[in-house]
Coordinates of C-alpha atoms in Angstrom, one line a residue:
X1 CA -9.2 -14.4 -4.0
X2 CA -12.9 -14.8 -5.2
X3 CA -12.9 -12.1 -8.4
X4 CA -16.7 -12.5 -9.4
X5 CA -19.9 -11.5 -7.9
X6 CA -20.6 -13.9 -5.1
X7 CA -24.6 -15.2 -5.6
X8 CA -26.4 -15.2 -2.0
X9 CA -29.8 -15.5 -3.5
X10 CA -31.4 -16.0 -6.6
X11 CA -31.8 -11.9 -6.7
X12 CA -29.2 -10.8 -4.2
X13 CA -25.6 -10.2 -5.1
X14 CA -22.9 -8.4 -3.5
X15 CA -20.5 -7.2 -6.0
X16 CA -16.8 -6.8 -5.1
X17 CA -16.2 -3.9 -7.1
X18 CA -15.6 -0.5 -5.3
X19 CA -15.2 1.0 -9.3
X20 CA -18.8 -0.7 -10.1
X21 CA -19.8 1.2 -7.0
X22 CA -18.6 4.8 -7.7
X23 CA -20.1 4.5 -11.7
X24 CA -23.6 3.7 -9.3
X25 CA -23.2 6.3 -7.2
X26 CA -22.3 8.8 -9.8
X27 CA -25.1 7.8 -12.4
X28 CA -27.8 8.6 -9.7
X29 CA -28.6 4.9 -9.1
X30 CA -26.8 4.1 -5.6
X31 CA -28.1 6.2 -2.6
X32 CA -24.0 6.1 -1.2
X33 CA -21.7 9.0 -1.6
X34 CA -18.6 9.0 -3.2
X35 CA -16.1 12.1 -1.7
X36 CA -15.2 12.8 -5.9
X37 CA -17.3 12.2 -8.9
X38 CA -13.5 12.5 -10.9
X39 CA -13.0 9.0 -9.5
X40 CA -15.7 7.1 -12.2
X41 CA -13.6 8.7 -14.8
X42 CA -10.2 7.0 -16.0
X43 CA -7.2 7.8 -14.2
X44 CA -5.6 8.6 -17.4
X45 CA -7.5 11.9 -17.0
X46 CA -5.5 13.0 -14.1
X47 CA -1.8 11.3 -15.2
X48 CA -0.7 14.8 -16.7
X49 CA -2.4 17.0 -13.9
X50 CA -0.2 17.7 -10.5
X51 CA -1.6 16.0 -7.6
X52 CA -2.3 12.6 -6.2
X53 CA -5.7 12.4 -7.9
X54 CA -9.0 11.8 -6.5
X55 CA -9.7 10.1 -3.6
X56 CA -8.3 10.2 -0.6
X57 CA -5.2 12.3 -1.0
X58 CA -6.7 14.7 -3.2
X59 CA -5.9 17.5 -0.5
X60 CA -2.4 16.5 0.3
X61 CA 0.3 18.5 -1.5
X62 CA 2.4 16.6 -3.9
X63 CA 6.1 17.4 -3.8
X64 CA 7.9 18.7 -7.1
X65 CA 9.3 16.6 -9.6
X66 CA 6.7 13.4 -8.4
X67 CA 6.3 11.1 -10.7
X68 CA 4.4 11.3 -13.9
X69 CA 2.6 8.7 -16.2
X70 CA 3.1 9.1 -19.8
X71 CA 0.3 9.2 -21.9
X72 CA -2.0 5.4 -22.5
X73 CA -2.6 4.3 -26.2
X74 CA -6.2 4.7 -26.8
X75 CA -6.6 1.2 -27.6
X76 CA -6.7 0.7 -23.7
X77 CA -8.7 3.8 -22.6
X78 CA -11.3 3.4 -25.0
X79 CA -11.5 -0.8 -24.3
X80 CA -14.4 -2.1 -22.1
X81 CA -13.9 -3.6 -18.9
X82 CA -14.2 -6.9 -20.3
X83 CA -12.6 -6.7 -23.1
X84 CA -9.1 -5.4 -20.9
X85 CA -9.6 -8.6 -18.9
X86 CA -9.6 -11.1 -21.8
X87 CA -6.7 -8.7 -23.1
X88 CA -4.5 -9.5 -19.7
X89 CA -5.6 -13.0 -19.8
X90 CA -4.3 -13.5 -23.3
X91 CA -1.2 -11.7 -22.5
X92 CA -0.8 -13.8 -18.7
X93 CA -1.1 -17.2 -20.9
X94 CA 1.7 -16.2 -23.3
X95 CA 3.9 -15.2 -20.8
X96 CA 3.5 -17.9 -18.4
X97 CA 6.3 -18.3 -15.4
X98 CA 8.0 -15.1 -17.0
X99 CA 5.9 -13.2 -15.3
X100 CA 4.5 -12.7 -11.4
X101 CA 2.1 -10.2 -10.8
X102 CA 1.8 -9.1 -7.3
X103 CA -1.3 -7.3 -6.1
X104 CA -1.9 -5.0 -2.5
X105 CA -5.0 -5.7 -1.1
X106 CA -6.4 -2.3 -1.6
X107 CA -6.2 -2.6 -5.7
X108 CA -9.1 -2.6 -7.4
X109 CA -11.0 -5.8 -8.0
X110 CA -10.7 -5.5 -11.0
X111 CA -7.2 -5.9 -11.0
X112 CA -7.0 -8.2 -8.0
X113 CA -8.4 -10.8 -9.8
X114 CA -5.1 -11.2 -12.2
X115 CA -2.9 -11.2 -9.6
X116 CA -0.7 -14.3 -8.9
X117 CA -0.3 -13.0 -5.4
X118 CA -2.4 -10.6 -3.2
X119 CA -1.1 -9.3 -0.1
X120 CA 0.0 -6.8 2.2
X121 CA 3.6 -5.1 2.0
X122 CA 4.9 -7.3 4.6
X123 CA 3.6 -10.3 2.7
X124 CA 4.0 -8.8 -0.9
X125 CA 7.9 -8.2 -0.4
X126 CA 8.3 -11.9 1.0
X127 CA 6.4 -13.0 -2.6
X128 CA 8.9 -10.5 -4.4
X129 CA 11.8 -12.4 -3.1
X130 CA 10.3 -15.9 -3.9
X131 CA 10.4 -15.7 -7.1
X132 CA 13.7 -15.5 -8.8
X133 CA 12.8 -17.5 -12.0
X134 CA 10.5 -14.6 -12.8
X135 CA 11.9 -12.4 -15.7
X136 CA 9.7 -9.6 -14.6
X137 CA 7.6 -8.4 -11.0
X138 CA 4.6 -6.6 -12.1
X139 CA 3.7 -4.6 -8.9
X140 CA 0.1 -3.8 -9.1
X141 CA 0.8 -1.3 -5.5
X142 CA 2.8 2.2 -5.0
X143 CA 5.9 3.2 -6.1
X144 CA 7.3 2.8 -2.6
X145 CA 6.3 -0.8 -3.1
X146 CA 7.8 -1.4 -6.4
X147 CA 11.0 -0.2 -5.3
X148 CA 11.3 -2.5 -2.5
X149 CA 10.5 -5.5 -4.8
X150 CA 13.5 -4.0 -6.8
X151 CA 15.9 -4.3 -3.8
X152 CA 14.7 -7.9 -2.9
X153 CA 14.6 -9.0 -6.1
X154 CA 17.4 -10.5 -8.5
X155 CA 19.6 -8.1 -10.7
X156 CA 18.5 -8.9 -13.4
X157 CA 14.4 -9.2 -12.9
X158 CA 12.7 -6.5 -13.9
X159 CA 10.1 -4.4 -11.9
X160 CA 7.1 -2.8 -13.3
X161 CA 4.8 0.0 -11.9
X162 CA 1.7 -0.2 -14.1
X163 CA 1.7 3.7 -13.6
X164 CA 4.2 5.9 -12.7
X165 CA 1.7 8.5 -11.2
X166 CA 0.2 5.8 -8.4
X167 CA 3.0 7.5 -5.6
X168 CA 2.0 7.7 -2.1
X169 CA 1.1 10.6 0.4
X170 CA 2.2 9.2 3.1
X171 CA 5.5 8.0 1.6
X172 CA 6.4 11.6 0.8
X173 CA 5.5 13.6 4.2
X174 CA 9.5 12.6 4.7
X175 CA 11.8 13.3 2.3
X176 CA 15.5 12.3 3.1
X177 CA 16.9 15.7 3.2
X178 CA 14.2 16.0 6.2
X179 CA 15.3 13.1 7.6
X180 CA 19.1 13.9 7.9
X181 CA 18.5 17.1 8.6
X182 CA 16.2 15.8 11.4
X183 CA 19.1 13.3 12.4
X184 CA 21.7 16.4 12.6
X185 CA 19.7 18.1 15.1
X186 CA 18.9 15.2 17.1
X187 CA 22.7 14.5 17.4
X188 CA 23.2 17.8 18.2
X189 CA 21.1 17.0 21.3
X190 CA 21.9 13.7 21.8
X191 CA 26.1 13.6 20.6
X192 CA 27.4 10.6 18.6
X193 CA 24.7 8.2 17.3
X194 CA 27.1 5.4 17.3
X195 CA 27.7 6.0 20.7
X196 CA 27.0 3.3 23.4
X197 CA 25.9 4.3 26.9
X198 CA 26.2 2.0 29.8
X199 CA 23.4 -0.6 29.6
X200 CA 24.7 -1.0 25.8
X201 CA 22.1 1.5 24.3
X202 CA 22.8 3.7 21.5
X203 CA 21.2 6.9 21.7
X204 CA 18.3 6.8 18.7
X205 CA 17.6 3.8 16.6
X206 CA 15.6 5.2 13.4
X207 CA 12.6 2.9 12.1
X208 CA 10.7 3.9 9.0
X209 CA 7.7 2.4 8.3
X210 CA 7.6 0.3 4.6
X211 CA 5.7 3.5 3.4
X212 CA 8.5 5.7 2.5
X213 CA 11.3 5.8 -0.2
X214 CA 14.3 3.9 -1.2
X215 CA 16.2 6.1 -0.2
X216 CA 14.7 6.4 3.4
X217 CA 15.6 2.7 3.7
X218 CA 18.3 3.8 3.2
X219 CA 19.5 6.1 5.1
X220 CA 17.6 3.5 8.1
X221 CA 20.3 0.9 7.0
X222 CA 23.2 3.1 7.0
X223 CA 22.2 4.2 10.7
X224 CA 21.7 0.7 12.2
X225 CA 17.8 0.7 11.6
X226 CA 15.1 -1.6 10.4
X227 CA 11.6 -1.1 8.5
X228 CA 8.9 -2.1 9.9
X229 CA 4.7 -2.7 8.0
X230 CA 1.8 -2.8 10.6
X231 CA 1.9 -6.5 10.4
X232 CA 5.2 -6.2 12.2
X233 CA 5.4 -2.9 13.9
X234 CA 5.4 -4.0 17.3
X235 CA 8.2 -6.7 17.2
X236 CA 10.3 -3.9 15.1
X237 CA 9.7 -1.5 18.3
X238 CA 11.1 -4.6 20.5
X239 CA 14.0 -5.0 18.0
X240 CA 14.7 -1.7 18.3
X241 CA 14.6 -0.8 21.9
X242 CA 17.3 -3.9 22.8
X243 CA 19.7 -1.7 20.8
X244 CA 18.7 1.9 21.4
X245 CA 17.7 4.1 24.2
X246 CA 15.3 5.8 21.9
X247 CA 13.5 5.6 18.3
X248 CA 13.0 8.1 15.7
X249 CA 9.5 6.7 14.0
X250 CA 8.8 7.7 10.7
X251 CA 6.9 8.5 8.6
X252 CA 3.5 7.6 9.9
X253 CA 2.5 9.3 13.8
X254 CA -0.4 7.4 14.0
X255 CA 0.6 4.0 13.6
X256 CA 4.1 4.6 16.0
X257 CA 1.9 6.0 18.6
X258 CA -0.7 3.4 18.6
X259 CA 1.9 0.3 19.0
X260 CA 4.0 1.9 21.1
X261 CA 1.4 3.3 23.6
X262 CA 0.1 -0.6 23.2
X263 CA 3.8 -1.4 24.4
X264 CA 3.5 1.0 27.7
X265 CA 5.2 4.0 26.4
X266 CA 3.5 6.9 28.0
X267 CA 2.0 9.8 25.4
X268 CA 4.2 12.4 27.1
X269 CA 7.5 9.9 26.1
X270 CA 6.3 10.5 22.4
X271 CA 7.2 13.6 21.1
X272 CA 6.3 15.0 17.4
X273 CA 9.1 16.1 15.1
X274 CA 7.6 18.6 12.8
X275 CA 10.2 19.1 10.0
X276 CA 9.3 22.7 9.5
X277 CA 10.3 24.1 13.2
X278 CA 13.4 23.9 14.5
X279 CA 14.3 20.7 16.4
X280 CA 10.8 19.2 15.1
X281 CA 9.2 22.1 17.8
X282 CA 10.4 20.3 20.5
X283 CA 12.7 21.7 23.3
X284 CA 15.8 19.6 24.2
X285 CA 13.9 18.4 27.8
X286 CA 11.3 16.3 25.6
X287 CA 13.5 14.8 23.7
X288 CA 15.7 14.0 26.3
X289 CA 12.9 12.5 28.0
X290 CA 11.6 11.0 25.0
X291 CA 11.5 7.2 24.1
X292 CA 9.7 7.4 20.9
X293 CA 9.8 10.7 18.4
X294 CA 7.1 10.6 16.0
X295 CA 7.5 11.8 12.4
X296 CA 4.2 14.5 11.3
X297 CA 2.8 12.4 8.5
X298 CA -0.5 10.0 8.2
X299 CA -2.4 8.1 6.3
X300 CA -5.1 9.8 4.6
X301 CA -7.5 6.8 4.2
X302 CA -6.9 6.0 7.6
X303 CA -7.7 9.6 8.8
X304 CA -10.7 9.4 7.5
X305 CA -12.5 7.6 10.6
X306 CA -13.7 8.9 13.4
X307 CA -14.8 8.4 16.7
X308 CA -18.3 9.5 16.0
X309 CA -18.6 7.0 12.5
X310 CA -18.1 4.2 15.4
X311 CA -20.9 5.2 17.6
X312 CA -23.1 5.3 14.7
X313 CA -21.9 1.9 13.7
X314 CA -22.7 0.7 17.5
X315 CA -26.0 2.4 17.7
X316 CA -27.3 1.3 14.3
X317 CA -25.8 -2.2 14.9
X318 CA -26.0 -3.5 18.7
X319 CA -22.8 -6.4 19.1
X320 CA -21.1 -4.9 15.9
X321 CA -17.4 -5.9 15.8
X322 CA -15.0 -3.0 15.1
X323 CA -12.1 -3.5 13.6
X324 CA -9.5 -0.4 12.6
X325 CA -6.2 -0.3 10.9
X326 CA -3.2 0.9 12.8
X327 CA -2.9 3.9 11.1
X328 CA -6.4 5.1 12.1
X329 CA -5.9 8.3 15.0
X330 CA -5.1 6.6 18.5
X331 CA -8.5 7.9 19.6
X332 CA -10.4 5.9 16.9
X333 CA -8.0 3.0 17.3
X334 CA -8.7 3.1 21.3
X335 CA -12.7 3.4 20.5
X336 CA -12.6 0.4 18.1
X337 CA -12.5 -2.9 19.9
X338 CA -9.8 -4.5 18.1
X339 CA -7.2 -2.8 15.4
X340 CA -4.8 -4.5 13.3
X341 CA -3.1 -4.7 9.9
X342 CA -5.1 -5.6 6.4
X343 CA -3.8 -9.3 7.0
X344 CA -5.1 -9.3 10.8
X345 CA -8.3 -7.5 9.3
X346 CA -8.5 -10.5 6.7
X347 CA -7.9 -13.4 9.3
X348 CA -10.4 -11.9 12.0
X349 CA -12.8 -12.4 9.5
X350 CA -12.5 -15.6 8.0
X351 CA -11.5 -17.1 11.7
X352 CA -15.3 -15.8 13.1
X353 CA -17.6 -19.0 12.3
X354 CA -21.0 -17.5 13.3
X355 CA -22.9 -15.1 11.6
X356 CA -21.4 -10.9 12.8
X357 CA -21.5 -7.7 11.8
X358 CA -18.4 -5.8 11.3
X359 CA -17.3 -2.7 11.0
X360 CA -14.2 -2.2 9.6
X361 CA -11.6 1.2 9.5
X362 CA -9.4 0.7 6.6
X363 CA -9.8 1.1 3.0
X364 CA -12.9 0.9 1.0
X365 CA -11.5 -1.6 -1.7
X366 CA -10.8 -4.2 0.6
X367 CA -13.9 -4.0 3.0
X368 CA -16.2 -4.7 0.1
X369 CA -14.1 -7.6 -1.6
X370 CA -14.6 -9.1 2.5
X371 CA -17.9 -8.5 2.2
X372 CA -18.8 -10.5 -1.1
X373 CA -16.1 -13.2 -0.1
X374 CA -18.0 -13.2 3.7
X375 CA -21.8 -13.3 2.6
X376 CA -22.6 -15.3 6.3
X377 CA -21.5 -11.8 8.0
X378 CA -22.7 -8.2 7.2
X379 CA -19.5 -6.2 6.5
X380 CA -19.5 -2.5 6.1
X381 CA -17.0 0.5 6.1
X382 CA -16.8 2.9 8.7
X383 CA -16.9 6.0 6.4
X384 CA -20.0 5.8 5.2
X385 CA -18.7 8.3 1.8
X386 CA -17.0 5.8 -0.6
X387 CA -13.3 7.4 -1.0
X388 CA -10.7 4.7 -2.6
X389 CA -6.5 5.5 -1.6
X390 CA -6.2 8.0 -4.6
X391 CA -2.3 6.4 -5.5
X392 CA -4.1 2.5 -5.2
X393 CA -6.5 3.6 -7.5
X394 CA -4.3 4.9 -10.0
X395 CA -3.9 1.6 -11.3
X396 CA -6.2 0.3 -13.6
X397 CA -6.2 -2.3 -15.9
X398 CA -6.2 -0.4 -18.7
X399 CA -2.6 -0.1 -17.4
X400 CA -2.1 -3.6 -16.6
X401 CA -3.2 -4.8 -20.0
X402 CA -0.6 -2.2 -21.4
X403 CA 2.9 -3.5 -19.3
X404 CA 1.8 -7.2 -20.0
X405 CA 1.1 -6.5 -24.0
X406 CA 4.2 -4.6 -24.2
X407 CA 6.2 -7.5 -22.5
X408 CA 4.7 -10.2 -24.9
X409 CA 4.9 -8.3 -28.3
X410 CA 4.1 -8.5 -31.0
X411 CA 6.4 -10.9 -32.6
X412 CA 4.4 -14.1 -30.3
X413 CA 1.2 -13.3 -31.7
X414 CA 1.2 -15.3 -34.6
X415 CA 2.0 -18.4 -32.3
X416 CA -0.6 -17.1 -30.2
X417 CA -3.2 -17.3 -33.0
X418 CA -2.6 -20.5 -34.3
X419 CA -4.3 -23.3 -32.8
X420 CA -6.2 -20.9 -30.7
X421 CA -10.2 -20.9 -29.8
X422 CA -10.4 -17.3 -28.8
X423 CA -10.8 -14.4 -30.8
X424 CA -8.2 -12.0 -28.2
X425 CA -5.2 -12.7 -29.7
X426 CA -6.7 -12.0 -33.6
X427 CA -7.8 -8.7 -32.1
X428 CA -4.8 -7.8 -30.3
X429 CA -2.3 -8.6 -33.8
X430 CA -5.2 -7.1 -35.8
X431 CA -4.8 -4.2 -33.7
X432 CA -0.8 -3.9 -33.9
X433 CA 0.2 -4.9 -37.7
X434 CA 0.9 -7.7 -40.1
X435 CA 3.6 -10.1 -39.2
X436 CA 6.0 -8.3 -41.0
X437 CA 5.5 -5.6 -39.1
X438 CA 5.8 -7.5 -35.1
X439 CA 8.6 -6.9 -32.6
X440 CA 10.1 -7.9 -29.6
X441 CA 8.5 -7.5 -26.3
X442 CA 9.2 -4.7 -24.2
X443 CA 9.9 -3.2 -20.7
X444 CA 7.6 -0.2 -19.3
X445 CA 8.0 1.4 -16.0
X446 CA 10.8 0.1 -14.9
X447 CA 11.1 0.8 -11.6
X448 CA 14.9 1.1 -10.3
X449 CA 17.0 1.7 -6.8
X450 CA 20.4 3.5 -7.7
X451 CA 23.2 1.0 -5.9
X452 CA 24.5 3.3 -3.6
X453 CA 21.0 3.7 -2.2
X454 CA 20.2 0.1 -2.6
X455 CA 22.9 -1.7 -0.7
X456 CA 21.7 0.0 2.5
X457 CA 18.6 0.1 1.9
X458 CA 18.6 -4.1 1.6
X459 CA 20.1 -4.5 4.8
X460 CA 17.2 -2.3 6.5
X461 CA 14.8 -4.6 4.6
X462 CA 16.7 -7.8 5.6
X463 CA 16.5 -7.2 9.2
X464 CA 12.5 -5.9 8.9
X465 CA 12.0 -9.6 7.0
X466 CA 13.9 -11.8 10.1
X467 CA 11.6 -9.3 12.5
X468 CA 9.1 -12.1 12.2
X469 CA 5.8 -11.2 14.6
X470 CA 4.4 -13.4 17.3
X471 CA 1.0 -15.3 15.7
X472 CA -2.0 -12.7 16.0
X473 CA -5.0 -14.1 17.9
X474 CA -8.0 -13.0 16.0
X475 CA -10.8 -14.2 17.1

């Protein structure tokens, strides 16, 4: 993907940078809003405070015992932008094939543009399998995401999270002591989950959505259940209706009432499960009834958009084309005129020829790399207030330059400096000793999956990878 400012004029630019933006916005120069000022800072600043961070998620309540970053040598928060990018360069050219670095498409651009792969989940944990001469997986994504390139990857390949703090909302609205408690009641209602009735059905087939835990996975495996992303969510509901009479969604409403209603399940046939109430505040009718039960979580990027930011976007631009993410309300998804994953989003774009005007409901980091890479269309971001995915933006590549530096060493530097026409690697064994004083590279933020958790968890992942979805038309 295009990483530098894309020229349309002599004097007009669009730059791809959402961080570029918010330092705009928050010196006074931009007339945008940005929902925190907190979010020009570092996100070192926030690694040792509780909470998701700025952004998006800043309301959402973390649960105990989340994740922390330690602290980052000042060598990277105090570096300039440029200066980490010559940094990650340097460190990317030692380590060669050793290293894949996978990047989601809501990173910042800034990290983006070192990633040997950009994607989303669906197509990310594909990339994590492909690669089993890699040494290490640097997951520039969530920490659901690094886990689940830790189940697909070898043994022995090691996964890194370039910050431990860069969790996921979402992820965490369902823990898995929720979830099986959820599944106790539910059998207690139902009887035997392993039961089959006469048309072959089992009574509840549990599908969690690739934004939850390792351990949700899973419990989804154990229980004869898949995982599904919003690139796939639709043939995952097929998949799982051939084999059960019902399915427990998780942990996303939004996007398992949007693709099922767009699969002829009636509202009333989707029940919420609210963890806190007894049998998710349902009685024992509904669920009875019910053909899809929807866990209480969201997305908070995707919550953002309204009904009301589209009508402005149609009123202020006659013919514009709306395009929303799944996990957008069903009201705003229903309003727009077309919704879709981040890969649907992407392919719409580049498959429209003539000159449009979009309007797109998903988050801000990928709207305005479209726009710069799209110049021939005007592209522009429902929510008009600039507010990154808090977690996404928890990686920086302050952090990046760290995990990659530590995984080189110091002992290669000398080799590095020799015969080289740079001054990056000087700096970098300037800044870490004499040769006397190098050592062997390093792994930081490992990310793990416990076996017992794993096995199952693979198999859930397995099937979700053979759910393959129809071609998407687009355009």
């Amino acid at each position: 993907m295009n990483a530098t400012p894309l020229s349309l004029s002599p004097t007009v630019t669009l730059d791809p940078s959402v961080d570029h933006e918010i330092q705009r916005i928050t010196a006074g120069l931009a007339g945008a809003e940005t929902c925190n000022t907190d979010l020009a800072a570092g996100p070192w600043n926030f690694d040792g405070r509780p909470g998701y961070g700025p952004g998006s998620s800043m309301g959402d309540v973390i649960p105990a015992g989340s994740p922390r970053q330690g602290e980052l040598p000042a060598a990277y928060r105090e570096a300039s932008e440029a200066d980490l990018h010559e940094r990650i360069l340097a460190a990317k050219r030692t380590l060669g094939d050793r290293v894949v670095i996978l990047g989601h498409f809501y990173q910042r651009e800034e990290v983006v543009k070192h990633a040997d792969y950009v994607g989303d989940s669906f197509q990310l944990a594909n990339a994590a399998k492909a690669h089993p001469e890699a040494e290490a997986i640097v997951f520039c994504g969530v920490h659901f995401m690094a886990e689940t390139a830790d189940l697909l990857s070898r043994p022995e390949q090691a996964v890194i999270l370039p910050n431990l703090a860069a969790g996921c909302s979402m992820a965490d609205m369902a823990n898995i002591d929720q979830v099986e408690e959820c599944w106790e009641q539910l059998e207690d209602v139902y009887g035997p989950m392993d039961a089959v009735d006469a048309d072959g059905l089992v009574p509840v087939i549990p599908v969690t959505y690739m934004n939850s835990s390792a351990a949700i996975k899973g419990f989804v495996g154990r229980h004869g259940g898949i995982v599904c992303t919003s690139s796939n969510a639709r043939t995952v509901l097929e998949w799982a209706f051939a084999r059960g009479r019902r399915v427990l969604f998780f942990p996303d409403q939004h996007l398992g009432r949007n693709t099922a209603k767009a699969m002829g399940v009636r509202l009333e046939q989707m029940p919420m499960w609210n963890p806190n109430r007894p049998l998710g505040g349902n009685d024992e009718a509904a669920l009875d009834d019910a053909r899809v039960i929807l866990w209480h979580g969201f997305c908070s990027v995707h919550r953002r958009f309204t009904v009301d930011q589209i009508e402005k976007a149609r009123a202020e631009h006659p013919g514009v084309r709306v395009i929303v993410h799944p996990e957008c309300p069903m009201p705003v998804v229903d309003a727009a005129d077309e919704a879709g994953s981040t890969d649907y989003i992407r392919k719409a774009i580049e498959a429209t020829t003539e000159p449009t005007t979009f309007a797109i409901g998903t988050e801000v980091n990928l709207v305005q790399r479209l726009a710069a890479e799209h110049p021939q269309h005007t592209i522009f971001c429902l929510d008009p207030v600039v507010c990154p995915c808090s977690t996404m933006y928890r990686i920086h590549p302050g952090y990046l330059a760290w995990v990659l530096e530590e995984l080189v060493g110091h002992s290669t530097l000398p080799e590095l400096v020799e015969g080289s026409t740079g001054t990056v690697e000087a700096e970098l064994l300037a800044s870490t000793g004499s040769a006397a004083e190098t050592r062997a590279g390093r792994i930081v933020n490992r990310i793990t999956v416990a076996a017992d958790v794993a096995e199952p968890a693979r198999v859930a992942l397995e099937r979700m990878l053979a759910a393959k979805p129809a071609p998407q038309v687009t355009a």
